[in-house]
PDB file of C-alpha atoms in Angstrom:
ATOM      1  CA  GLU T   1      -8.612   7.422 -16.988  1.00  0.00           C
ATOM      2  CA  ALA T   2      -5.824   4.911 -17.552  1.00  0.00           C
ATOM      3  CA  GLY T   3      -4.492   3.341 -14.322  1.00  0.00           C
ATOM      4  CA  VAL T   4      -0.744   3.015 -12.922  1.00  0.00           C
ATOM      5  CA  ALA T   5       1.001   0.747 -15.405  1.00  0.00           C
ATOM      6  CA  GLN T   6       3.880  -1.461 -14.379  1.00  0.00           C
ATOM      7  CA  SER T   7       6.185  -3.829 -16.209  1.00  0.00           C
ATOM      8  CA  PRO T   8       7.170  -6.544 -16.084  1.00  0.00           C
ATOM      9  CA  ARG T   9       4.353  -8.497 -14.210  1.00  0.00           C
ATOM     10  CA  TYR T  10       6.826 -11.100 -13.114  1.00  0.00           C
ATOM     11  CA  LYS T  11      10.398 -11.526 -13.018  1.00  0.00           C
ATOM     12  CA  ILE T  12      12.802 -14.464 -11.964  1.00  0.00           C
ATOM     13  CA  ILE T  13      16.316 -13.910 -11.612  1.00  0.00           C
ATOM     14  CA  GLU T  14      19.367 -15.382  -9.760  1.00  0.00           C
ATOM     15  CA  LYS T  15      20.979 -13.927  -6.682  1.00  0.00           C
ATOM     16  CA  ARG T  16      23.453 -11.198  -7.446  1.00  0.00           C
ATOM     17  CA  GLN T  17      22.076 -10.373 -10.833  1.00  0.00           C
ATOM     18  CA  SER T  18      20.435  -7.175 -11.494  1.00  0.00           C
ATOM     19  CA  VAL T  19      16.821  -6.164 -12.334  1.00  0.00           C
ATOM     20  CA  ALA T  20      14.882  -3.119 -13.309  1.00  0.00           C
ATOM     21  CA  PHE T  21      11.153  -2.366 -12.876  1.00  0.00           C
ATOM     22  CA  TRP T  22       9.215   0.463 -14.783  1.00  0.00           C
ATOM     23  CA  CYS T  23       6.224   2.454 -13.595  1.00  0.00           C
ATOM     24  CA  ASN T  24       4.061   4.895 -15.564  1.00  0.00           C
ATOM     25  CA  PRO T  25       1.761   6.692 -13.135  1.00  0.00           C
ATOM     26  CA  ILE T  26      -1.636   8.285 -13.871  1.00  0.00           C
ATOM     27  CA  SER T  27      -1.114  11.439 -16.188  1.00  0.00           C
ATOM     28  CA  GLY T  28      -0.969  14.484 -14.024  1.00  0.00           C
ATOM     29  CA  HIS T  29      -0.085  12.809 -10.736  1.00  0.00           C
ATOM     30  CA  ALA T  30       2.751  14.641  -9.091  1.00  0.00           C
ATOM     31  CA  THR T  31       3.650  12.074  -6.492  1.00  0.00           C
ATOM     32  CA  LEU T  32       4.985   8.795  -7.083  1.00  0.00           C
ATOM     33  CA  TYR T  33       5.750   5.792  -4.573  1.00  0.00           C
ATOM     34  CA  TRP T  34       7.545   2.651  -4.815  1.00  0.00           C
ATOM     35  CA  TYR T  35       6.645  -0.061  -2.180  1.00  0.00           C
ATOM     36  CA  GLN T  36       8.066  -3.371  -1.297  1.00  0.00           C
ATOM     37  CA  GLN T  37       5.403  -5.978  -0.232  1.00  0.00           C
ATOM     38  CA  ILE T  38       6.665  -9.130   1.207  1.00  0.00           C
ATOM     39  CA  LEU T  39       4.304 -12.097   1.082  1.00  0.00           C
ATOM     40  CA  GLY T  40       1.873 -11.745   4.031  1.00  0.00           C
ATOM     41  CA  GLN T  41       3.010  -8.201   4.990  1.00  0.00           C
ATOM     42  CA  GLY T  42       1.734  -4.658   4.322  1.00  0.00           C
ATOM     43  CA  PRO T  43       3.552  -2.708   1.594  1.00  0.00           C
ATOM     44  CA  LYS T  44       6.530  -0.807   3.016  1.00  0.00           C
ATOM     45  CA  LEU T  45       7.410   2.333   1.332  1.00  0.00           C
ATOM     46  CA  LEU T  46      10.840   2.413  -0.398  1.00  0.00           C
ATOM     47  CA  ILE T  47      10.843   5.879  -1.979  1.00  0.00           C
ATOM     48  CA  GLN T  48       8.455   8.852  -2.584  1.00  0.00           C
ATOM     49  CA  PHE T  49       9.015  11.333  -5.407  1.00  0.00           C
ATOM     50  CA  GLN T  50       7.296  14.760  -5.717  1.00  0.00           C
ATOM     51  CA  ASN T  51       7.581  15.560  -9.367  1.00  0.00           C
ATOM     52  CA  ASN T  52      11.221  14.444  -9.983  1.00  0.00           C
ATOM     53  CA  GLY T  53      12.563  15.264  -6.434  1.00  0.00           C
ATOM     54  CA  VAL T  54      12.840  12.785  -3.625  1.00  0.00           C
ATOM     55  CA  VAL T  55      10.706  13.388  -0.653  1.00  0.00           C
ATOM     56  CA  ASP T  56      11.538  10.280   1.399  1.00  0.00           C
ATOM     57  CA  ASP T  57      13.940   7.393   0.826  1.00  0.00           C
ATOM     58  CA  SER T  58      14.801   6.566   4.361  1.00  0.00           C
ATOM     59  CA  GLN T  59      13.907   2.733   3.849  1.00  0.00           C
ATOM     60  CA  LEU T  60      15.576   2.304   0.614  1.00  0.00           C
ATOM     61  CA  PRO T  61      18.594   0.072   0.901  1.00  0.00           C
ATOM     62  CA  LYS T  62      20.826   2.352  -1.059  1.00  0.00           C
ATOM     63  CA  ASP T  63      23.837   0.140  -1.269  1.00  0.00           C
ATOM     64  CA  ARG T  64      21.665  -2.145  -3.833  1.00  0.00           C
ATOM     65  CA  PHE T  65      18.528  -0.226  -4.880  1.00  0.00           C
ATOM     66  CA  SER T  66      18.222   2.843  -6.904  1.00  0.00           C
ATOM     67  CA  ALA T  67      15.336   4.957  -8.385  1.00  0.00           C
ATOM     68  CA  GLU T  68      14.789   7.818 -10.634  1.00  0.00           C
ATOM     69  CA  ARG T  69      11.947   9.719 -12.041  1.00  0.00           C
ATOM     70  CA  LEU T  70      12.904  11.495 -15.264  1.00  0.00           C
ATOM     71  CA  LYS T  71      10.961  14.486 -16.103  1.00  0.00           C
ATOM     72  CA  GLY T  72       8.609  14.037 -13.240  1.00  0.00           C
ATOM     73  CA  VAL T  73       6.622  11.264 -14.993  1.00  0.00           C
ATOM     74  CA  ASP T  74       7.846   7.632 -15.599  1.00  0.00           C
ATOM     75  CA  SER T  75      10.069   5.998 -12.880  1.00  0.00           C
ATOM     76  CA  THR T  76      12.510   2.898 -12.738  1.00  0.00           C
ATOM     77  CA  LEU T  77      13.508   1.084  -9.690  1.00  0.00           C
ATOM     78  CA  LYS T  78      16.621  -1.018 -10.079  1.00  0.00           C
ATOM     79  CA  ILE T  79      18.166  -3.590  -7.717  1.00  0.00           C
ATOM     80  CA  GLN T  80      21.847  -4.462  -8.227  1.00  0.00           C
ATOM     81  CA  PRO T  81      22.965  -6.825  -7.079  1.00  0.00           C
ATOM     82  CA  ALA T  82      19.764  -8.931  -5.850  1.00  0.00           C
ATOM     83  CA  LYS T  83      19.585 -10.919  -2.541  1.00  0.00           C
ATOM     84  CA  LEU T  84      17.267 -13.673  -1.689  1.00  0.00           C
ATOM     85  CA  GLU T  85      15.365 -11.408   0.719  1.00  0.00           C
ATOM     86  CA  ASP T  86      14.543  -9.187  -2.222  1.00  0.00           C
ATOM     87  CA  SER T  87      11.925 -11.724  -3.307  1.00  0.00           C
ATOM     88  CA  ALA T  88       8.537  -9.655  -3.050  1.00  0.00           C
ATOM     89  CA  VAL T  89       5.976  -7.676  -5.041  1.00  0.00           C
ATOM     90  CA  TYR T  90       7.126  -4.181  -5.961  1.00  0.00           C
ATOM     91  CA  LEU T  91       4.272  -1.909  -6.177  1.00  0.00           C
ATOM     92  CA  CYS T  92       4.059   1.592  -7.787  1.00  0.00           C
ATOM     93  CA  ALA T  93       1.318   3.968  -6.813  1.00  0.00           C
ATOM     94  CA  SER T  94       0.807   7.624  -7.698  1.00  0.00           C
ATOM     95  CA  SER T  95      -1.310  10.493  -6.272  1.00  0.00           C
ATOM     96  CA  PRO T  96      -2.146  14.012  -7.457  1.00  0.00           C
ATOM     97  CA  GLY T  97      -0.337  15.467  -4.245  1.00  0.00           C
ATOM     98  CA  THR T  98       0.412  14.724  -0.777  1.00  0.00           C
ATOM     99  CA  ASN T  99      -0.623  11.765   1.627  1.00  0.00           C
ATOM    100  CA  TYR T 100      -3.690  13.541   2.173  1.00  0.00           C
ATOM    101  CA  GLN T 101      -4.989  12.145  -0.968  1.00  0.00           C
ATOM    102  CA  PRO T 102      -5.753   8.624  -1.877  1.00  0.00           C
ATOM    103  CA  GLN T 103      -3.119   6.488  -3.736  1.00  0.00           C
ATOM    104  CA  HIS T 104      -3.786   4.743  -7.036  1.00  0.00           C
ATOM    105  CA  PHE T 105      -1.742   1.510  -7.286  1.00  0.00           C
ATOM    106  CA  GLY T 106      -0.531  -0.642 -10.166  1.00  0.00           C
ATOM    107  CA  ASP T 107      -0.822  -4.348 -10.055  1.00  0.00           C
ATOM    108  CA  GLY T 108       2.951  -4.745  -9.236  1.00  0.00           C
ATOM    109  CA  THR T 109       5.986  -6.853 -10.300  1.00  0.00           C
ATOM    110  CA  ARG T 110       6.407 -10.112  -8.688  1.00  0.00           C
ATOM    111  CA  LEU T 111      10.153 -10.657  -8.146  1.00  0.00           C
ATOM    112  CA  SER T 112      11.556 -14.135  -7.454  1.00  0.00           C
ATOM    113  CA  ILE T 113      15.170 -14.767  -6.658  1.00  0.00           C
ATOM    114  CA  LEU T 114      16.593 -18.132  -6.991  1.00  0.00           C
TER     115      LEU T 114
ATOM    116  CA  SER A   1       8.275  -0.778  11.810  1.00  0.00           C
ATOM    117  CA  GLN A   2       4.762  -0.555  11.157  1.00  0.00           C
ATOM    118  CA  GLN A   3       2.526   2.232  12.347  1.00  0.00           C
ATOM    119  CA  GLY A   4      -0.694   0.407  11.992  1.00  0.00           C
ATOM    120  CA  GLU A   5      -1.535  -3.069  13.197  1.00  0.00           C
ATOM    121  CA  GLU A   6      -4.741  -4.546  12.138  1.00  0.00           C
ATOM    122  CA  ASP A   7      -6.762  -7.157  14.134  1.00  0.00           C
ATOM    123  CA  PRO A   8      -7.734  -9.879  13.421  1.00  0.00           C
ATOM    124  CA  GLN A   9      -5.162 -10.986  11.062  1.00  0.00           C
ATOM    125  CA  ALA A  10      -7.655 -13.282   9.412  1.00  0.00           C
ATOM    126  CA  LEU A  11     -11.578 -13.199   9.404  1.00  0.00           C
ATOM    127  CA  SER A  12     -13.639 -15.821   7.888  1.00  0.00           C
ATOM    128  CA  ILE A  13     -17.574 -15.297   7.652  1.00  0.00           C
ATOM    129  CA  GLN A  14     -20.790 -16.147   5.602  1.00  0.00           C
ATOM    130  CA  GLU A  15     -22.079 -14.202   2.908  1.00  0.00           C
ATOM    131  CA  GLY A  16     -24.565 -11.468   4.408  1.00  0.00           C
ATOM    132  CA  GLU A  17     -22.831 -11.192   7.655  1.00  0.00           C
ATOM    133  CA  ASN A  18     -20.876  -8.066   8.796  1.00  0.00           C
ATOM    134  CA  ALA A  19     -17.185  -8.036   9.017  1.00  0.00           C
ATOM    135  CA  THR A  20     -15.319  -5.745  11.366  1.00  0.00           C
ATOM    136  CA  MET A  21     -11.694  -5.242  11.239  1.00  0.00           C
ATOM    137  CA  ASN A  22      -9.597  -3.072  13.615  1.00  0.00           C
ATOM    138  CA  CYS A  23      -6.507  -0.894  13.188  1.00  0.00           C
ATOM    139  CA  SER A  24      -4.319   0.421  15.987  1.00  0.00           C
ATOM    140  CA  TYR A  25      -1.488   2.928  15.511  1.00  0.00           C
ATOM    141  CA  LYS A  26       1.217   4.398  17.681  1.00  0.00           C
ATOM    142  CA  THR A  27       1.924   8.133  16.920  1.00  0.00           C
ATOM    143  CA  SER A  28      -0.484  10.895  16.180  1.00  0.00           C
ATOM    144  CA  ILE A  29      -1.772  11.170  12.684  1.00  0.00           C
ATOM    145  CA  ASN A  30      -3.365  13.670  10.351  1.00  0.00           C
ATOM    146  CA  ASN A  31      -5.312  11.144   8.376  1.00  0.00           C
ATOM    147  CA  LEU A  32      -6.018   7.370   8.173  1.00  0.00           C
ATOM    148  CA  GLN A  33      -6.830   5.495   5.055  1.00  0.00           C
ATOM    149  CA  TRP A  34      -8.294   1.880   4.367  1.00  0.00           C
ATOM    150  CA  TYR A  35      -7.215  -0.117   1.227  1.00  0.00           C
ATOM    151  CA  ARG A  36      -8.308  -3.397  -0.154  1.00  0.00           C
ATOM    152  CA  GLN A  37      -6.076  -5.882  -2.124  1.00  0.00           C
ATOM    153  CA  ASN A  38      -7.439  -8.635  -4.142  1.00  0.00           C
ATOM    154  CA  SER A  39      -4.965 -11.540  -4.528  1.00  0.00           C
ATOM    155  CA  GLY A  40      -2.311 -10.658  -7.178  1.00  0.00           C
ATOM    156  CA  ARG A  41      -3.527  -7.249  -7.632  1.00  0.00           C
ATOM    157  CA  GLY A  42      -2.570  -3.684  -6.521  1.00  0.00           C
ATOM    158  CA  LEU A  43      -4.059  -1.971  -3.634  1.00  0.00           C
ATOM    159  CA  VAL A  44      -7.434  -0.087  -4.179  1.00  0.00           C
ATOM    160  CA  HIS A  45      -8.386   3.030  -1.902  1.00  0.00           C
ATOM    161  CA  LEU A  46     -11.552   2.474   0.033  1.00  0.00           C
ATOM    162  CA  ILE A  47     -12.021   5.404   2.244  1.00  0.00           C
ATOM    163  CA  LEU A  48      -9.929   8.312   3.960  1.00  0.00           C
ATOM    164  CA  ILE A  49     -10.734   9.718   7.435  1.00  0.00           C
ATOM    165  CA  ARG A  50      -9.183  12.712   8.896  1.00  0.00           C
ATOM    166  CA  SER A  51      -8.170  13.263  12.426  1.00  0.00           C
ATOM    167  CA  ASN A  52     -10.858  15.695  13.234  1.00  0.00           C
ATOM    168  CA  GLU A  53     -13.583  13.218  11.921  1.00  0.00           C
ATOM    169  CA  ARG A  54     -15.024  10.446  14.069  1.00  0.00           C
ATOM    170  CA  GLU A  55     -17.073   8.497  11.547  1.00  0.00           C
ATOM    171  CA  LYS A  56     -17.390   7.981   7.668  1.00  0.00           C
ATOM    172  CA  HIS A  57     -19.649   6.070   5.553  1.00  0.00           C
ATOM    173  CA  SER A  58     -19.216   4.993   1.880  1.00  0.00           C
ATOM    174  CA  GLY A  59     -21.784   2.575   0.360  1.00  0.00           C
ATOM    175  CA  ARG A  60     -21.592  -0.670   2.622  1.00  0.00           C
ATOM    176  CA  LEU A  61     -18.522   0.548   4.395  1.00  0.00           C
ATOM    177  CA  ARG A  62     -18.475   2.411   7.727  1.00  0.00           C
ATOM    178  CA  VAL A  63     -15.104   3.665   9.288  1.00  0.00           C
ATOM    179  CA  THR A  64     -14.561   5.000  12.629  1.00  0.00           C
ATOM    180  CA  LEU A  65     -11.694   6.778  14.049  1.00  0.00           C
ATOM    181  CA  ASP A  66     -10.920   7.251  17.953  1.00  0.00           C
ATOM    182  CA  THR A  67      -7.791   9.552  18.059  1.00  0.00           C
ATOM    183  CA  SER A  68      -7.692   9.205  21.868  1.00  0.00           C
ATOM    184  CA  LYS A  69      -7.270   5.330  21.633  1.00  0.00           C
ATOM    185  CA  LYS A  70      -5.212   5.593  18.581  1.00  0.00           C
ATOM    186  CA  SER A  71      -7.605   3.102  16.748  1.00  0.00           C
ATOM    187  CA  SER A  72      -9.909   2.675  13.836  1.00  0.00           C
ATOM    188  CA  SER A  73     -12.481   0.218  12.721  1.00  0.00           C
ATOM    189  CA  LEU A  74     -13.741  -0.748   9.166  1.00  0.00           C
ATOM    190  CA  LEU A  75     -17.101  -2.295   9.075  1.00  0.00           C
ATOM    191  CA  ILE A  76     -18.272  -4.002   5.842  1.00  0.00           C
ATOM    192  CA  THR A  77     -22.074  -4.754   6.024  1.00  0.00           C
ATOM    193  CA  ALA A  78     -23.975  -7.474   4.154  1.00  0.00           C
ATOM    194  CA  SER A  79     -20.698  -9.011   3.142  1.00  0.00           C
ATOM    195  CA  ARG A  80     -20.476 -10.694  -0.313  1.00  0.00           C
ATOM    196  CA  ALA A  81     -18.254 -13.214  -1.778  1.00  0.00           C
ATOM    197  CA  ALA A  82     -16.504 -10.324  -3.803  1.00  0.00           C
ATOM    198  CA  ASP A  83     -15.433  -8.694  -0.548  1.00  0.00           C
ATOM    199  CA  THR A  84     -12.951 -11.516  -0.164  1.00  0.00           C
ATOM    200  CA  ALA A  85      -9.734  -9.747  -0.001  1.00  0.00           C
ATOM    201  CA  SER A  86      -6.918  -8.427   2.521  1.00  0.00           C
ATOM    202  CA  TYR A  87      -7.760  -4.910   4.069  1.00  0.00           C
ATOM    203  CA  PHE A  88      -5.159  -2.745   5.209  1.00  0.00           C
ATOM    204  CA  CYS A  89      -5.062   0.519   7.118  1.00  0.00           C
ATOM    205  CA  ALA A  90      -2.465   3.294   6.363  1.00  0.00           C
ATOM    206  CA  THR A  91      -1.489   6.203   8.227  1.00  0.00           C
ATOM    207  CA  ASP A  92       0.546   9.272   7.569  1.00  0.00           C
ATOM    208  CA  GLY A  93       2.638   9.058  10.927  1.00  0.00           C
ATOM    209  CA  GLY A  94       1.717  12.589  11.665  1.00  0.00           C
ATOM    210  CA  GLY A  95       4.309  14.025   9.299  1.00  0.00           C
ATOM    211  CA  GLY A  96       2.117  14.052   6.286  1.00  0.00           C
ATOM    212  CA  PHE A  97       4.516  12.644   3.928  1.00  0.00           C
ATOM    213  CA  LYS A  98       5.336   8.943   4.644  1.00  0.00           C
ATOM    214  CA  THR A  99       2.432   6.485   4.361  1.00  0.00           C
ATOM    215  CA  ILE A 100       2.811   3.651   6.667  1.00  0.00           C
ATOM    216  CA  PHE A 101       0.791   0.426   6.149  1.00  0.00           C
ATOM    217  CA  GLY A 102      -0.255  -2.189   8.746  1.00  0.00           C
ATOM    218  CA  ALA A 103       0.154  -5.898   8.120  1.00  0.00           C
ATOM    219  CA  GLY A 104      -3.511  -6.233   7.019  1.00  0.00           C
ATOM    220  CA  THR A 105      -6.506  -8.386   7.761  1.00  0.00           C
ATOM    221  CA  ARG A 106      -7.333 -11.343   5.445  1.00  0.00           C
ATOM    222  CA  LEU A 107     -10.980 -11.564   4.971  1.00  0.00           C
ATOM    223  CA  PHE A 108     -12.699 -14.690   3.400  1.00  0.00           C
ATOM    224  CA  VAL A 109     -16.471 -14.576   2.626  1.00  0.00           C
ATOM    225  CA  LYS A 110     -17.938 -17.852   2.125  1.00  0.00           C
ATOM    226  CA  ALA A 111     -20.821 -18.103  -0.456  1.00  0.00           C
TER     227      ALA A 111
END
């Protein structure tokens, strides 16, 4: 089966600019996750979708971050405006159902803020 | 805040040796998972152990879970250079929905 696809792989922007990331999960996977991974740390969950509904977004900085999952398939994560501390790898993952099942990760988008 | 904390932060061993990594967590859980991350790549799921299980094996991997101590260990036997990676434990925090990762153990296996 095809894995989780993410684009772009790398992005460099200046602070206060906006940026968007795209994720295509494994076909048939109901749950989609966006994580932020700062260098040297573990991934931090930003938002979790079950189909096209939000299950958890408690750690999403909603004043600047937004995410949507149209038709319960692809998803986009947007940052507007970006801050220096947003420099990180943004990982997308999917699973067939709940957290009782393994998550499949994409290779992420490495974001650098200048 | 992070639920799982791995120990040690970094580990360097010779090829053929065993590597043991530990994970401690704070609240009760339904399951605990271990993932591997190679440099510049996404995480890869290794093994899931449920709260009513004490030990699980998968190839050269052995995972134990002690819910009374809120801790888990991952043992990699007969390590290979290809095992060089970061290893993370992840818990569900007991609620079943949010996955919480630890900071990871960086393993370096010297050929």
